[in-house]
Amino acid sequence: MIKRRAMTIFQLKNGQGKILFVCLFFACYMQLSGQSIYGDFPYVQSFLSTAQPSECTKPIPNAGTNAATFTSDGLRLTPATPNQFGTVFINNKQFKSQNGIKIEFEYMFYGGSGNGDGMTVFLFNADNSNIGASGAGLGYAYNRTLGTNHPNRAPGLAGAYLGIGFDTYGNFKGRRWEAKERRNGIVTSQSNSEVTLRGAKGEPYRYNGVVVPGMEDRYTGYPTLISSATFGGKTFTLQNNGSYLETTRTTGGNFSLAGTRKAFIEIYPHPDNGFYITVKIKWTDITTTTVINNYHYKEQTTYVENAMPSNLSGGDNNSSTTRGADKIVTLNTTAPEYLKIGFAAATGSATNIHLIKHVVITLPSAAEANPDFATTDNYTPVSFFPLVNDLAYQGVISKDQAGNTNYIDPTSFRFILADGTKIAANSHTTTAGKWEYNPITGRITFIPNTNFSGETTIYYDIKGKEGLPYTDEAYRSLPAAMTVTVNKVSGPPPSSYILINKMISPVVK
């Protein structure tokens, strides 16, 4: 049926129909087969196992070994010993960049001396996979040196688009100019707790049409876009002329990035071009601070290469330690079509254990399912409507987009077991009883077994109905729990049940 319809379009549109036919067939196939054309999400990984997840890879560093270790406490990127480097790519998961991404995870920086060096979360072209420099480069930026054979010399991340640094030493943002470390950045005092964004990989730098020695591919670019201290609140933001505007964050309080924290990264499409980037840190049980708020990462970025060699024809491979004149560079920072996500951490003379866990990655404006609760007595079925406190979206994806219960596709409802197993049928029987879902009314009914009392839980997910991308599998909600408490009563079956279903406004962000 699909082929016959597509061929009719091909005949009517002639040559242009070939492209339309392929697009229609691909979209229909992906939707019917349950696969995604927008990415491999939502993604949830606790990292609370000693086994390496199948979707994760450990790239080989430019020097030394990869210290990343999977433990029952979380993914430990580094131990608290000097000069360590660990990194992991979520390599079998990619997303279509045009609609952005949301990343949240818990982390712990602890057990060391001097709080160094920190950690990065980075986005890179899905076709590339070579890691960046360790140390202050945090696996993202490059490290040029006085000579091209210097042991500290290392290129930046291949295909790099965005690096988000959680810097507990203070060097990730800054310009470095010394024999063992040369890199562009902000010229300012060091702060030992700051969130910094660095941009995309640059092009080889040319002088008189010839690539400058030491400034080849992956040794330029990666400019500092914005850096905001969590102590004192100083923020430096890259301006259109390559300078940095210094401002002060006045809300959110002062705190250290080190300790037990939770990070939230939101990347939304900007209505003009590029993306809004927001980074929040939850640093107490009740306090979350927005450290970087709606930074506009444009498709073109002007910055200053301010760690240039004085002898461009000789480049870094010479005996001169004199820094050359600054060069203004305009960099193409258009996002690749598909991006992947990675994590890296490093120590130097200052150390910390860097550990992450409970990673959750979703797409902006994906459907949202919320928990539901009901109470009944044994022998008595209970019914409720789980979708009334859930949301889906329509229209252009934006930060201010409003969700609505009416945008949910009731037929997309799917039971999920605690181990993640997905159940396509609209009913499922457990030792506690039988769960039934009616896709026409959106009603859930739970029929407890006569000998069961206590609490039982099953999970579900949903997606929207308002066309692509919302009907795509990547825009499914995270699983939400439905929990029924069955009270044991004596005597004949009661004539009624108590319904407890947590409700929220049907239109809410």
Short mmCIF file of C-alpha atoms in Angstrom, two decimals, residues 172-433:
data_model
loop_
_atom_site.label_atom_id
_atom_site.label_comp_id
_atom_site.label_asym_id
_atom_site.label_seq_id
_atom_site.Cartn_x
_atom_site.Cartn_y
_atom_site.Cartn_z
CA PHE A 172 39.67 25.26 31.06
CA LYS A 173 38.47 28.75 30.12
CA GLY A 174 41.78 30.58 30.16
CA ARG A 175 44.48 31.50 27.68
CA ARG A 176 47.59 29.44 28.23
CA TRP A 177 51.02 30.47 26.98
CA GLU A 178 53.96 28.49 28.23
CA ALA A 179 56.34 25.92 26.83
CA LYS A 180 54.15 22.94 27.73
CA GLU A 181 50.70 24.46 27.17
CA ARG A 182 49.39 26.89 24.56
CA ARG A 183 45.70 27.50 23.97
CA ASN A 184 43.37 30.44 23.26
CA GLY A 185 40.98 31.66 25.94
CA ILE A 186 40.02 34.35 28.42
CA VAL A 187 42.79 36.45 29.99
CA THR A 188 41.62 36.81 33.58
CA SER A 189 42.33 35.59 37.08
CA GLN A 190 41.82 31.94 37.86
CA SER A 191 38.71 30.75 39.68
CA ASN A 192 38.56 27.22 41.00
CA SER A 193 34.84 26.64 40.43
CA GLU A 194 33.29 27.67 37.12
CA VAL A 195 31.12 26.38 34.30
CA THR A 196 32.62 27.11 30.90
CA LEU A 197 31.39 26.59 27.34
CA ARG A 198 33.95 26.10 24.58
CA GLY A 199 32.91 26.10 20.92
CA ALA A 200 33.62 24.08 17.82
CA LYS A 201 36.87 22.86 16.34
CA GLY A 202 38.58 25.36 14.04
CA GLU A 203 40.27 25.08 10.67
CA PRO A 204 44.05 24.77 10.25
CA TYR A 205 45.56 28.27 10.57
CA ARG A 206 47.30 29.50 7.41
CA TYR A 207 50.01 32.12 6.90
CA ASN A 208 50.68 33.19 3.31
CA GLY A 209 48.57 30.24 2.18
CA VAL A 210 50.59 27.67 4.12
CA VAL A 211 49.41 25.90 7.28
CA VAL A 212 51.36 27.21 10.28
CA PRO A 213 53.41 24.38 11.84
CA GLY A 214 51.78 23.34 15.08
CA MET A 215 48.41 24.88 14.14
CA GLU A 216 47.09 22.06 11.99
CA ASP A 217 43.64 20.45 12.17
CA ARG A 218 42.36 20.13 15.78
CA TYR A 219 44.93 22.69 17.05
CA THR A 220 42.81 25.83 16.51
CA GLY A 221 39.29 26.89 17.41
CA TYR A 222 37.48 25.50 20.45
CA PRO A 223 37.00 29.13 21.60
CA THR A 224 35.79 30.02 25.07
CA LEU A 225 32.19 31.20 24.59
CA ILE A 226 31.17 31.96 28.16
CA SER A 227 32.51 31.18 31.61
CA SER A 228 30.63 31.73 34.86
CA ALA A 229 32.09 31.28 38.34
CA THR A 230 29.93 29.64 40.99
CA PHE A 231 31.86 31.53 43.69
CA GLY A 232 31.56 35.32 43.31
CA GLY A 233 29.38 34.99 40.23
CA LYS A 234 31.76 36.59 37.69
CA THR A 235 30.68 35.79 34.12
CA PHE A 236 32.71 36.42 30.96
CA THR A 237 30.74 36.32 27.71
CA LEU A 238 32.23 36.39 24.21
CA GLN A 239 31.14 39.43 22.19
CA ASN A 240 30.78 39.81 18.41
CA ASN A 241 34.17 41.55 18.14
CA GLY A 242 36.02 38.78 19.99
CA SER A 243 36.26 40.61 23.34
CA TYR A 244 34.66 39.42 26.59
CA LEU A 245 31.98 41.23 28.57
CA GLU A 246 32.36 40.84 32.34
CA THR A 247 29.15 40.74 34.40
CA THR A 248 28.16 39.51 37.85
CA ARG A 249 25.55 36.86 38.61
CA THR A 250 23.43 38.26 41.44
CA THR A 251 21.11 35.32 42.17
CA GLY A 252 21.51 31.70 43.17
CA GLY A 253 24.10 31.98 45.92
CA ASN A 254 27.75 30.92 46.03
CA PHE A 255 28.76 27.27 45.98
CA SER A 256 31.53 24.95 44.86
CA LEU A 257 31.16 22.62 41.91
CA ALA A 258 32.96 19.98 43.97
CA GLY A 259 30.86 17.67 46.13
CA THR A 260 27.66 15.78 45.36
CA ARG A 261 25.68 17.68 42.76
CA LYS A 262 23.14 17.30 39.96
CA ALA A 263 23.60 19.02 36.60
CA PHE A 264 20.96 20.05 34.07
CA ILE A 265 21.94 21.05 30.53
CA GLU A 266 19.27 22.39 28.19
CA ILE A 267 19.94 23.13 24.53
CA TYR A 268 16.96 24.60 22.67
CA PRO A 269 16.74 25.90 19.09
CA HIS A 270 17.16 29.67 18.84
CA PRO A 271 14.48 31.33 16.63
CA ASP A 272 17.16 33.10 14.53
CA ASN A 273 19.96 30.53 14.30
CA GLY A 274 21.93 28.24 16.57
CA PHE A 275 20.83 27.35 20.07
CA TYR A 276 20.03 28.63 23.55
CA ILE A 277 22.23 26.90 26.12
CA THR A 278 21.36 26.81 29.82
CA VAL A 279 23.30 25.05 32.60
CA LYS A 280 21.84 24.58 36.07
CA ILE A 281 23.40 22.97 39.15
CA LYS A 282 21.43 21.51 42.03
CA TRP A 283 23.81 21.86 44.97
CA THR A 284 21.53 21.22 47.94
CA ASP A 285 18.36 19.17 48.31
CA ILE A 286 16.28 22.28 47.68
CA THR A 287 18.57 24.71 45.83
CA THR A 288 19.18 24.77 42.08
CA THR A 289 21.17 27.63 40.57
CA THR A 290 21.18 28.68 36.92
CA VAL A 291 24.87 29.27 36.24
CA ILE A 292 24.59 29.89 32.48
CA ASN A 293 21.25 31.23 31.29
CA ASN A 294 20.14 31.18 27.63
CA TYR A 295 23.57 31.68 26.08
CA HIS A 296 23.07 32.12 22.32
CA TYR A 297 25.48 29.82 20.52
CA LYS A 298 25.32 31.14 16.96
CA GLU A 299 26.11 29.47 13.64
CA GLN A 300 29.06 31.85 13.23
CA THR A 301 31.44 32.79 16.06
CA THR A 302 34.10 35.50 16.03
CA TYR A 303 36.85 35.02 18.58
CA VAL A 304 40.54 35.86 19.10
CA GLU A 305 43.37 33.37 18.62
CA ASN A 306 45.42 34.90 21.41
CA ALA A 307 48.01 32.15 21.87
CA MET A 308 49.74 32.67 18.53
CA PRO A 309 53.46 31.98 17.93
CA SER A 310 55.55 35.08 17.17
CA ASN A 311 57.09 33.40 14.12
CA LEU A 312 54.16 32.20 12.02
CA SER A 313 56.37 30.63 9.37
CA GLY A 314 58.17 28.63 12.06
CA GLY A 315 55.04 28.07 14.13
CA ASP A 316 55.27 26.34 17.48
CA ASN A 317 58.19 24.23 16.31
CA ASN A 318 60.86 26.77 17.19
CA SER A 319 62.78 27.98 20.21
CA SER A 320 60.86 31.23 20.67
CA THR A 321 58.79 31.64 23.82
CA THR A 322 57.50 35.07 22.77
CA ARG A 323 53.76 35.21 22.14
CA GLY A 324 52.76 36.69 18.81
CA ALA A 325 50.07 39.20 17.88
CA ASP A 326 46.42 38.27 18.42
CA LYS A 327 44.41 37.21 15.36
CA ILE A 328 40.67 37.68 14.99
CA VAL A 329 39.06 34.56 13.53
CA THR A 330 35.50 33.97 12.33
CA LEU A 331 34.56 30.35 12.86
CA ASN A 332 31.72 28.38 11.28
CA THR A 333 29.86 26.96 14.28
CA THR A 334 26.89 25.44 12.49
CA ALA A 335 25.89 22.22 14.21
CA PRO A 336 26.46 18.94 12.33
CA GLU A 337 23.26 17.13 11.36
CA TYR A 338 23.79 14.43 13.99
CA LEU A 339 25.62 14.71 17.30
CA LYS A 340 26.80 12.30 19.96
CA ILE A 341 27.52 12.85 23.64
CA GLY A 342 30.59 12.07 25.75
CA PHE A 343 32.03 12.63 29.21
CA ALA A 344 35.64 13.18 30.28
CA ALA A 345 37.53 14.16 33.43
CA ALA A 346 41.13 14.83 34.33
CA THR A 347 43.45 15.39 37.28
CA GLY A 348 46.85 17.06 37.44
CA SER A 349 48.83 17.82 40.56
CA ALA A 350 45.45 18.59 42.16
CA THR A 351 43.15 15.57 42.32
CA ASN A 352 39.61 14.33 42.81
CA ILE A 353 37.55 11.27 42.14
CA HIS A 354 35.23 12.26 39.29
CA LEU A 355 32.12 10.07 39.24
CA ILE A 356 28.80 10.32 37.39
CA LYS A 357 25.55 8.34 37.62
CA HIS A 358 21.84 8.45 36.77
CA VAL A 359 22.27 9.97 33.31
CA VAL A 360 18.99 10.93 31.60
CA ILE A 361 18.99 12.33 28.06
CA THR A 362 15.80 13.48 26.34
CA LEU A 363 14.77 15.68 23.43
CA PRO A 364 13.17 19.07 24.14
CA SER A 365 9.37 18.95 23.94
CA ALA A 366 9.22 15.18 24.11
CA ALA A 367 6.03 13.89 25.74
CA GLU A 368 5.95 13.94 29.54
CA ALA A 369 4.31 11.26 31.67
CA ASN A 370 3.78 11.67 35.42
CA PRO A 371 3.21 9.11 38.19
CA ASP A 372 -0.30 7.99 39.17
CA PHE A 373 -1.54 6.45 42.42
CA ALA A 374 -4.71 4.60 43.34
CA THR A 375 -6.02 2.72 46.38
CA THR A 376 -8.56 -0.07 46.49
CA ASP A 377 -9.58 -3.07 48.58
CA ASN A 378 -9.02 -6.68 47.70
CA TYR A 379 -11.68 -8.12 45.40
CA THR A 380 -12.37 -4.60 44.07
CA PRO A 381 -11.14 -3.35 40.64
CA VAL A 382 -9.96 0.24 40.47
CA SER A 383 -9.98 2.55 37.45
CA PHE A 384 -8.31 5.87 36.69
CA PHE A 385 -7.13 7.98 33.77
CA PRO A 386 -3.30 8.18 33.75
CA LEU A 387 -3.05 10.60 30.82
CA VAL A 388 -4.88 13.51 32.47
CA ASN A 389 -1.70 14.70 34.19
CA ASP A 390 0.53 14.05 31.18
CA LEU A 391 1.62 16.35 28.35
CA ALA A 392 2.62 16.34 24.71
CA TYR A 393 3.52 19.20 22.37
CA GLN A 394 2.83 20.65 18.96
CA GLY A 395 4.25 23.37 16.72
CA VAL A 396 7.74 24.83 16.59
CA ILE A 397 10.04 23.61 19.37
CA SER A 398 11.02 26.45 21.69
CA LYS A 399 11.85 27.17 25.33
CA ASP A 400 8.44 28.78 25.87
CA GLN A 401 6.41 26.03 24.27
CA ALA A 402 3.32 24.90 26.22
CA GLY A 403 2.31 21.28 26.49
CA ASN A 404 -1.26 20.02 26.53
CA THR A 405 -2.99 16.78 27.44
CA ASN A 406 -4.98 17.03 24.21
CA TYR A 407 -1.78 16.62 22.17
CA ILE A 408 -1.21 13.08 23.51
CA ASP A 409 -1.83 10.10 21.25
CA PRO A 410 -3.80 7.69 23.50
CA THR A 411 -2.97 4.78 21.21
CA SER A 412 0.75 5.31 21.83
CA PHE A 413 0.34 4.16 25.46
CA ARG A 414 2.64 1.25 26.24
CA PHE A 415 3.09 -0.83 29.41
CA ILE A 416 6.69 -1.13 30.63
CA LEU A 417 8.01 -3.51 33.28
CA ALA A 418 10.47 -2.49 35.99
CA ASP A 419 13.34 -4.07 34.04
CA GLY A 420 12.55 -1.93 30.99
CA THR A 421 10.69 -4.59 29.00
CA LYS A 422 8.08 -2.94 26.79
CA ILE A 423 4.67 -4.57 26.34
CA ALA A 424 2.81 -3.81 23.13
CA ALA A 425 -0.52 -5.29 24.29
CA ASN A 426 -3.15 -3.22 26.11
CA SER A 427 -3.30 -5.70 28.99
CA HIS A 428 -0.77 -7.34 31.25
CA THR A 429 -1.14 -9.85 34.06
CA THR A 430 1.18 -10.08 37.06
CA THR A 431 1.09 -12.00 40.33
CA ALA A 432 -0.71 -9.00 41.83
CA GLY A 433 -3.50 -8.84 39.27
#
